[in-house]
Amino acid sequence: MLGTFEYFVDQTINGLTLGSIYALIAIGYTLVYGIIGMINFAHGEIFMIGAFHALIAFLVLGLIGITWIPLAILIVLIATMVLTSIYGWTLERVAYRPLRGSPRLAALITAIGMSIFLQNYVQLLQGARNKPMQQLFSGGIELMREGDYVVTLSYLQIFIFLLTITLMTVLTLIIHRTSLGRSQRACEQDRGMAALLGVNVDRTISLTFVMGAALAAVAGLIFLMNYGVIDFYIGFLAGIKAFTAAVLGGIGSVPGAMLGGFLIGLIEAYWSGYFTVEYKDVAAFSILVLVLIFRPTGLLGSPDIEKV
Amino acid sequence: MMLEVTGVETFYGNIQALRGVDVAIQQGEIVTLIGANGAGKSTLLMTICGDPRAARGRISFEGRDITRLPTYEIVRLGIAQSPEGRRIFPRMTVLENLQIGSTVASEDHFDEGVARVFKLFPLLQERRNQRGGTLSGGEQQMLAIARALMSRPRLLLLDEPSLGLAPRLVSQIFDVIKEINESEGVTIFLVEQNAYHALRLAHRAYVMANGNILMSGTGQELLNNDEIRAAYLEGGARKTDVGQAGDA
Ligand SMILES: Nc1ncnc2c1ncn2[C@@H]1O[C@H](COP(=O)(O)OP(=O)(O)OP(=O)(O)O)[C@@H](O)[C@H]1O
Ligand SMILES: [Mg+2]
């Protein structure tokens, strides 16, 4: 079984599912790094808060009797993205904006502080116990079978992939085709010059945090639906992995974050599938170290080609 | 007065770059600012746009106090700048640079605006899909001016538009400046090292040294002024501090 192609496909599907979560979170790290050059260490917590919003939204919908699953998921998706974006927006407004222009270390320490604060905030409000949620849909498509071993692509996984790919497409279009995206790229390349041309830099940065938080919220929703259980601590490890993914892909590069997210997901799935569940976290980090030795800018990142 | 700068002082940390500058520009004028390296010319242009902000003094534009307005609001009122060093967005195409330039203009007029700057700088049209960072210095300079024009400013601030250009390009740039001013009525505040050209073009001029305005007059008056000639116009002496020339 272990050596079969079927097993490999199965692990790949698992890896891509996990990778969807990492990629959606990693985009937030990379967007924020691109535009203000800081690592938003509280971003993992935004993902965790997104998962809680999704859980609460499902519970509320259950209480008021909206049980038709497609509608429920749509409402939860939108509510989670909106509510979590408010956290992302507030985080920037309250904690980071006052420090813009001060030494990087100050921003870094603040970000770590915000991360701890948000964890404790959720722990206080929601308690430290695991929060389970029942599975919403089961079943799937049988892809292949080898004796007793059946590889299925579950409906949930199909939903996750479609959702992730749709969001990535929309994001890419926003960045390349809209005036908001243009303003973001301009701020990333020369913030002062963007302002000198009439770009509202503060607003652009706020919207960047909002976009990152909205995507992390979706990752939280996916996490909740896929694992069925969350707690206030899930943002820590997922955040670090997603950050690793962003660096692996080349921090600052959005396609890099997507690629890095899926790669980290796959590495983890293959490692647990073929070796051992233990050390799967170390595996991802080791690959990162190796890549950085040979490509310090990450897979898709490039040193700035600036001609003065 | 279209632009009035009164008693403006600007600091970079502890370093004072402007020490009480007074400048006034009328609608429709071309006004030139000359001065030695480090005199504070670029700082003055940037301070008008609120980056860095004036620590003291007042700047008003068309009767409105803009001293404390955010930079993007100042641009919205009709001031555009082609800053020192051009600052083209290197990883954006020529067309995208122009699009950012038109941020405060209405979208409906974008095509019209692009057609207008391509007419002024036909070379940019050929390069429209090339990345800003791969343009030559001269092309970047044209793009910087074109980009500033995209917001349809009533006041255009130009910081050394002829820097590093071949002589033929220099006169081409000066022709364009003149054309923008005469046929479109854009008021121009021009910082130039190329003092001879600039003074001939300008209606009026200011001379700056050590963060102060030292002298002002019509372009012709300054061209005929001995101190100015000694300091800025005769053979390579333009880097001499005009304050020392005045003491002599
Ligand atoms: N970002 C900065 N930080 C600290 N000091 C600065 C900064 N920018 C300019 N200065 C200082 O302010 C003074 C005025 O500089 P500014 O660039 O305005 O001069 P300038 O007249 O434009 O000179 P140039 O002809 O060389 O362009 C200089 O002494 C300069 O060293
Ligand atoms: Mg200068």
PDB file of C-alpha atoms in Angstrom, chain A residues 51-189:
ATOM      1  CA  ALA A  51     -11.937  30.082  12.620  1.00  0.00           C
ATOM      2  CA  PHE A  52     -13.816  31.204  15.740  1.00  0.00           C
ATOM      3  CA  HIS A  53     -15.961  33.595  13.760  1.00  0.00           C
ATOM      4  CA  ALA A  54     -16.830  30.757  11.412  1.00  0.00           C
ATOM      5  CA  LEU A  55     -17.750  28.498  14.309  1.00  0.00           C
ATOM      6  CA  ILE A  56     -19.884  31.152  15.975  1.00  0.00           C
ATOM      7  CA  ALA A  57     -21.566  31.981  12.678  1.00  0.00           C
ATOM      8  CA  PHE A  58     -22.448  28.313  12.104  1.00  0.00           C
ATOM      9  CA  LEU A  59     -23.882  28.084  15.601  1.00  0.00           C
ATOM     10  CA  VAL A  60     -25.943  31.235  15.149  1.00  0.00           C
ATOM     11  CA  LEU A  61     -27.290  30.020  11.819  1.00  0.00           C
ATOM     12  CA  GLY A  62     -28.162  26.695  13.422  1.00  0.00           C
ATOM     13  CA  LEU A  63     -30.058  28.529  16.169  1.00  0.00           C
ATOM     14  CA  ILE A  64     -32.086  30.649  13.800  1.00  0.00           C
ATOM     15  CA  GLY A  65     -32.811  27.625  11.674  1.00  0.00           C
ATOM     16  CA  ILE A  66     -30.909  28.218   8.464  1.00  0.00           C
ATOM     17  CA  THR A  67     -29.928  24.654   7.696  1.00  0.00           C
ATOM     18  CA  TRP A  68     -29.709  24.544   3.934  1.00  0.00           C
ATOM     19  CA  ILE A  69     -25.983  23.916   3.741  1.00  0.00           C
ATOM     20  CA  PRO A  70     -24.971  25.924   0.636  1.00  0.00           C
ATOM     21  CA  LEU A  71     -26.741  29.006   1.985  1.00  0.00           C
ATOM     22  CA  ALA A  72     -25.319  28.492   5.454  1.00  0.00           C
ATOM     23  CA  ILE A  73     -21.794  28.202   4.119  1.00  0.00           C
ATOM     24  CA  LEU A  74     -22.182  31.289   1.962  1.00  0.00           C
ATOM     25  CA  ILE A  75     -23.448  33.348   4.881  1.00  0.00           C
ATOM     26  CA  VAL A  76     -20.742  32.037   7.180  1.00  0.00           C
ATOM     27  CA  LEU A  77     -18.082  32.729   4.569  1.00  0.00           C
ATOM     28  CA  ILE A  78     -19.138  36.335   4.122  1.00  0.00           C
ATOM     29  CA  ALA A  79     -19.712  36.987   7.825  1.00  0.00           C
ATOM     30  CA  THR A  80     -16.360  35.456   8.737  1.00  0.00           C
ATOM     31  CA  MET A  81     -14.479  37.468   6.146  1.00  0.00           C
ATOM     32  CA  VAL A  82     -16.139  40.723   7.163  1.00  0.00           C
ATOM     33  CA  LEU A  83     -15.780  40.260  10.925  1.00  0.00           C
ATOM     34  CA  THR A  84     -12.203  39.061  10.718  1.00  0.00           C
ATOM     35  CA  SER A  85     -11.297  41.932   8.391  1.00  0.00           C
ATOM     36  CA  ILE A  86     -12.384  44.308  11.112  1.00  0.00           C
ATOM     37  CA  TYR A  87      -9.798  42.725  13.376  1.00  0.00           C
ATOM     38  CA  GLY A  88      -7.125  43.021  10.696  1.00  0.00           C
ATOM     39  CA  TRP A  89      -8.029  46.626  10.050  1.00  0.00           C
ATOM     40  CA  THR A  90      -8.058  47.500  13.763  1.00  0.00           C
ATOM     41  CA  LEU A  91      -4.752  45.748  14.367  1.00  0.00           C
ATOM     42  CA  GLU A  92      -3.058  47.941  11.796  1.00  0.00           C
ATOM     43  CA  ARG A  93      -4.838  51.093  12.866  1.00  0.00           C
ATOM     44  CA  VAL A  94      -4.262  50.722  16.588  1.00  0.00           C
ATOM     45  CA  ALA A  95      -1.007  48.825  16.920  1.00  0.00           C
ATOM     46  CA  TYR A  96       1.071  49.276  13.787  1.00  0.00           C
ATOM     47  CA  ARG A  97       0.269  52.629  12.265  1.00  0.00           C
ATOM     48  CA  PRO A  98       1.487  54.667  15.233  1.00  0.00           C
ATOM     49  CA  LEU A  99       4.818  52.861  14.929  1.00  0.00           C
ATOM     50  CA  ARG A 100       5.294  53.363  11.227  1.00  0.00           C
ATOM     51  CA  GLY A 101       8.651  54.984  10.702  1.00  0.00           C
ATOM     52  CA  SER A 102      10.042  53.844  14.024  1.00  0.00           C
ATOM     53  CA  PRO A 103      12.755  51.161  14.172  1.00  0.00           C
ATOM     54  CA  ARG A 104      11.796  47.749  12.845  1.00  0.00           C
ATOM     55  CA  LEU A 105      12.432  46.130  16.181  1.00  0.00           C
ATOM     56  CA  ALA A 106       9.661  48.199  17.771  1.00  0.00           C
ATOM     57  CA  ALA A 107       7.162  47.015  15.162  1.00  0.00           C
ATOM     58  CA  LEU A 108       8.339  43.432  15.526  1.00  0.00           C
ATOM     59  CA  ILE A 109       7.948  43.427  19.288  1.00  0.00           C
ATOM     60  CA  THR A 110       4.532  45.051  18.980  1.00  0.00           C
ATOM     61  CA  ALA A 111       3.461  42.363  16.528  1.00  0.00           C
ATOM     62  CA  ILE A 112       4.534  39.610  18.895  1.00  0.00           C
ATOM     63  CA  GLY A 113       2.767  41.444  21.700  1.00  0.00           C
ATOM     64  CA  MET A 114      -0.425  41.677  19.657  1.00  0.00           C
ATOM     65  CA  SER A 115      -0.156  37.984  18.890  1.00  0.00           C
ATOM     66  CA  ILE A 116      -0.037  37.111  22.584  1.00  0.00           C
ATOM     67  CA  PHE A 117      -2.768  39.617  23.343  1.00  0.00           C
ATOM     68  CA  LEU A 118      -5.152  38.189  20.747  1.00  0.00           C
ATOM     69  CA  GLN A 119      -4.518  34.638  21.935  1.00  0.00           C
ATOM     70  CA  ASN A 120      -5.351  35.577  25.493  1.00  0.00           C
ATOM     71  CA  TYR A 121      -8.322  37.616  24.371  1.00  0.00           C
ATOM     72  CA  VAL A 122      -9.856  34.622  22.626  1.00  0.00           C
ATOM     73  CA  GLN A 123      -8.943  32.316  25.486  1.00  0.00           C
ATOM     74  CA  LEU A 124     -10.740  34.607  27.921  1.00  0.00           C
ATOM     75  CA  LEU A 125     -13.817  34.988  25.757  1.00  0.00           C
ATOM     76  CA  GLN A 126     -14.086  31.420  24.528  1.00  0.00           C
ATOM     77  CA  GLY A 127     -12.311  29.387  27.143  1.00  0.00           C
ATOM     78  CA  ALA A 128      -9.320  27.159  26.616  1.00  0.00           C
ATOM     79  CA  ARG A 129     -11.153  23.976  25.765  1.00  0.00           C
ATOM     80  CA  ASN A 130     -11.382  22.530  22.273  1.00  0.00           C
ATOM     81  CA  LYS A 131     -14.374  23.655  20.295  1.00  0.00           C
ATOM     82  CA  PRO A 132     -15.758  20.891  18.128  1.00  0.00           C
ATOM     83  CA  MET A 133     -18.127  21.237  15.253  1.00  0.00           C
ATOM     84  CA  GLN A 134     -20.090  18.536  13.540  1.00  0.00           C
ATOM     85  CA  GLN A 135     -19.232  17.638   9.994  1.00  0.00           C
ATOM     86  CA  LEU A 136     -21.386  19.481   7.494  1.00  0.00           C
ATOM     87  CA  PHE A 137     -21.068  17.287   4.483  1.00  0.00           C
ATOM     88  CA  SER A 138     -19.696  13.872   3.873  1.00  0.00           C
ATOM     89  CA  GLY A 139     -19.131  11.711   0.877  1.00  0.00           C
ATOM     90  CA  GLY A 140     -17.061  12.275  -2.196  1.00  0.00           C
ATOM     91  CA  ILE A 141     -15.937  11.004  -5.549  1.00  0.00           C
ATOM     92  CA  GLU A 142     -14.035   7.750  -5.764  1.00  0.00           C
ATOM     93  CA  LEU A 143     -10.933   8.496  -7.789  1.00  0.00           C
ATOM     94  CA  MET A 144      -9.227   5.097  -7.873  1.00  0.00           C
ATOM     95  CA  ARG A 145      -8.973   1.894  -5.936  1.00  0.00           C
ATOM     96  CA  GLU A 146      -6.309  -0.713  -5.358  1.00  0.00           C
ATOM     97  CA  GLY A 147      -7.725  -3.740  -3.642  1.00  0.00           C
ATOM     98  CA  ASP A 148      -9.305  -2.452  -0.476  1.00  0.00           C
ATOM     99  CA  TYR A 149      -7.569   0.853  -0.693  1.00  0.00           C
ATOM    100  CA  VAL A 150      -9.889   3.533  -2.070  1.00  0.00           C
ATOM    101  CA  VAL A 151      -8.770   7.034  -2.940  1.00  0.00           C
ATOM    102  CA  THR A 152     -11.601   9.507  -2.664  1.00  0.00           C
ATOM    103  CA  LEU A 153     -11.793  13.189  -3.267  1.00  0.00           C
ATOM    104  CA  SER A 154     -14.325  14.329  -0.725  1.00  0.00           C
ATOM    105  CA  TYR A 155     -16.922  16.944  -1.512  1.00  0.00           C
ATOM    106  CA  LEU A 156     -15.400  19.011   1.243  1.00  0.00           C
ATOM    107  CA  GLN A 157     -11.998  18.882  -0.443  1.00  0.00           C
ATOM    108  CA  ILE A 158     -13.514  19.844  -3.776  1.00  0.00           C
ATOM    109  CA  PHE A 159     -15.174  22.774  -2.042  1.00  0.00           C
ATOM    110  CA  ILE A 160     -11.881  23.767  -0.421  1.00  0.00           C
ATOM    111  CA  PHE A 161      -9.938  23.667  -3.691  1.00  0.00           C
ATOM    112  CA  LEU A 162     -12.572  25.587  -5.627  1.00  0.00           C
ATOM    113  CA  LEU A 163     -12.840  28.213  -2.924  1.00  0.00           C
ATOM    114  CA  THR A 164      -9.077  28.621  -2.635  1.00  0.00           C
ATOM    115  CA  ILE A 165      -8.527  28.845  -6.370  1.00  0.00           C
ATOM    116  CA  THR A 166     -11.384  31.314  -6.793  1.00  0.00           C
ATOM    117  CA  LEU A 167     -10.021  33.571  -4.077  1.00  0.00           C
ATOM    118  CA  MET A 168      -6.507  33.422  -5.489  1.00  0.00           C
ATOM    119  CA  THR A 169      -7.810  34.334  -8.926  1.00  0.00           C
ATOM    120  CA  VAL A 170      -9.830  37.235  -7.572  1.00  0.00           C
ATOM    121  CA  LEU A 171      -6.843  38.454  -5.583  1.00  0.00           C
ATOM    122  CA  THR A 172      -4.561  38.270  -8.597  1.00  0.00           C
ATOM    123  CA  LEU A 173      -7.065  40.230 -10.651  1.00  0.00           C
ATOM    124  CA  ILE A 174      -7.371  42.859  -7.938  1.00  0.00           C
ATOM    125  CA  ILE A 175      -3.610  43.289  -7.758  1.00  0.00           C
ATOM    126  CA  HIS A 176      -3.054  43.508 -11.489  1.00  0.00           C
ATOM    127  CA  ARG A 177      -6.201  45.013 -12.904  1.00  0.00           C
ATOM    128  CA  THR A 178      -7.746  47.419 -10.401  1.00  0.00           C
ATOM    129  CA  SER A 179      -6.695  50.833  -9.227  1.00  0.00           C
ATOM    130  CA  LEU A 180      -6.495  49.512  -5.666  1.00  0.00           C
ATOM    131  CA  GLY A 181      -3.993  46.880  -6.793  1.00  0.00           C
ATOM    132  CA  ARG A 182      -2.018  49.472  -8.693  1.00  0.00           C
ATOM    133  CA  SER A 183      -1.918  51.691  -5.620  1.00  0.00           C
ATOM    134  CA  GLN A 184      -0.725  48.727  -3.569  1.00  0.00           C
ATOM    135  CA  ARG A 185       2.070  47.970  -5.991  1.00  0.00           C
ATOM    136  CA  ALA A 186       3.022  51.637  -6.145  1.00  0.00           C
ATOM    137  CA  CYS A 187       3.141  51.886  -2.338  1.00  0.00           C
ATOM    138  CA  GLU A 188       5.255  48.763  -2.272  1.00  0.00           C
ATOM    139  CA  GLN A 189       7.796  50.241  -4.669  1.00  0.00           C
TER     140      GLN A 189
END
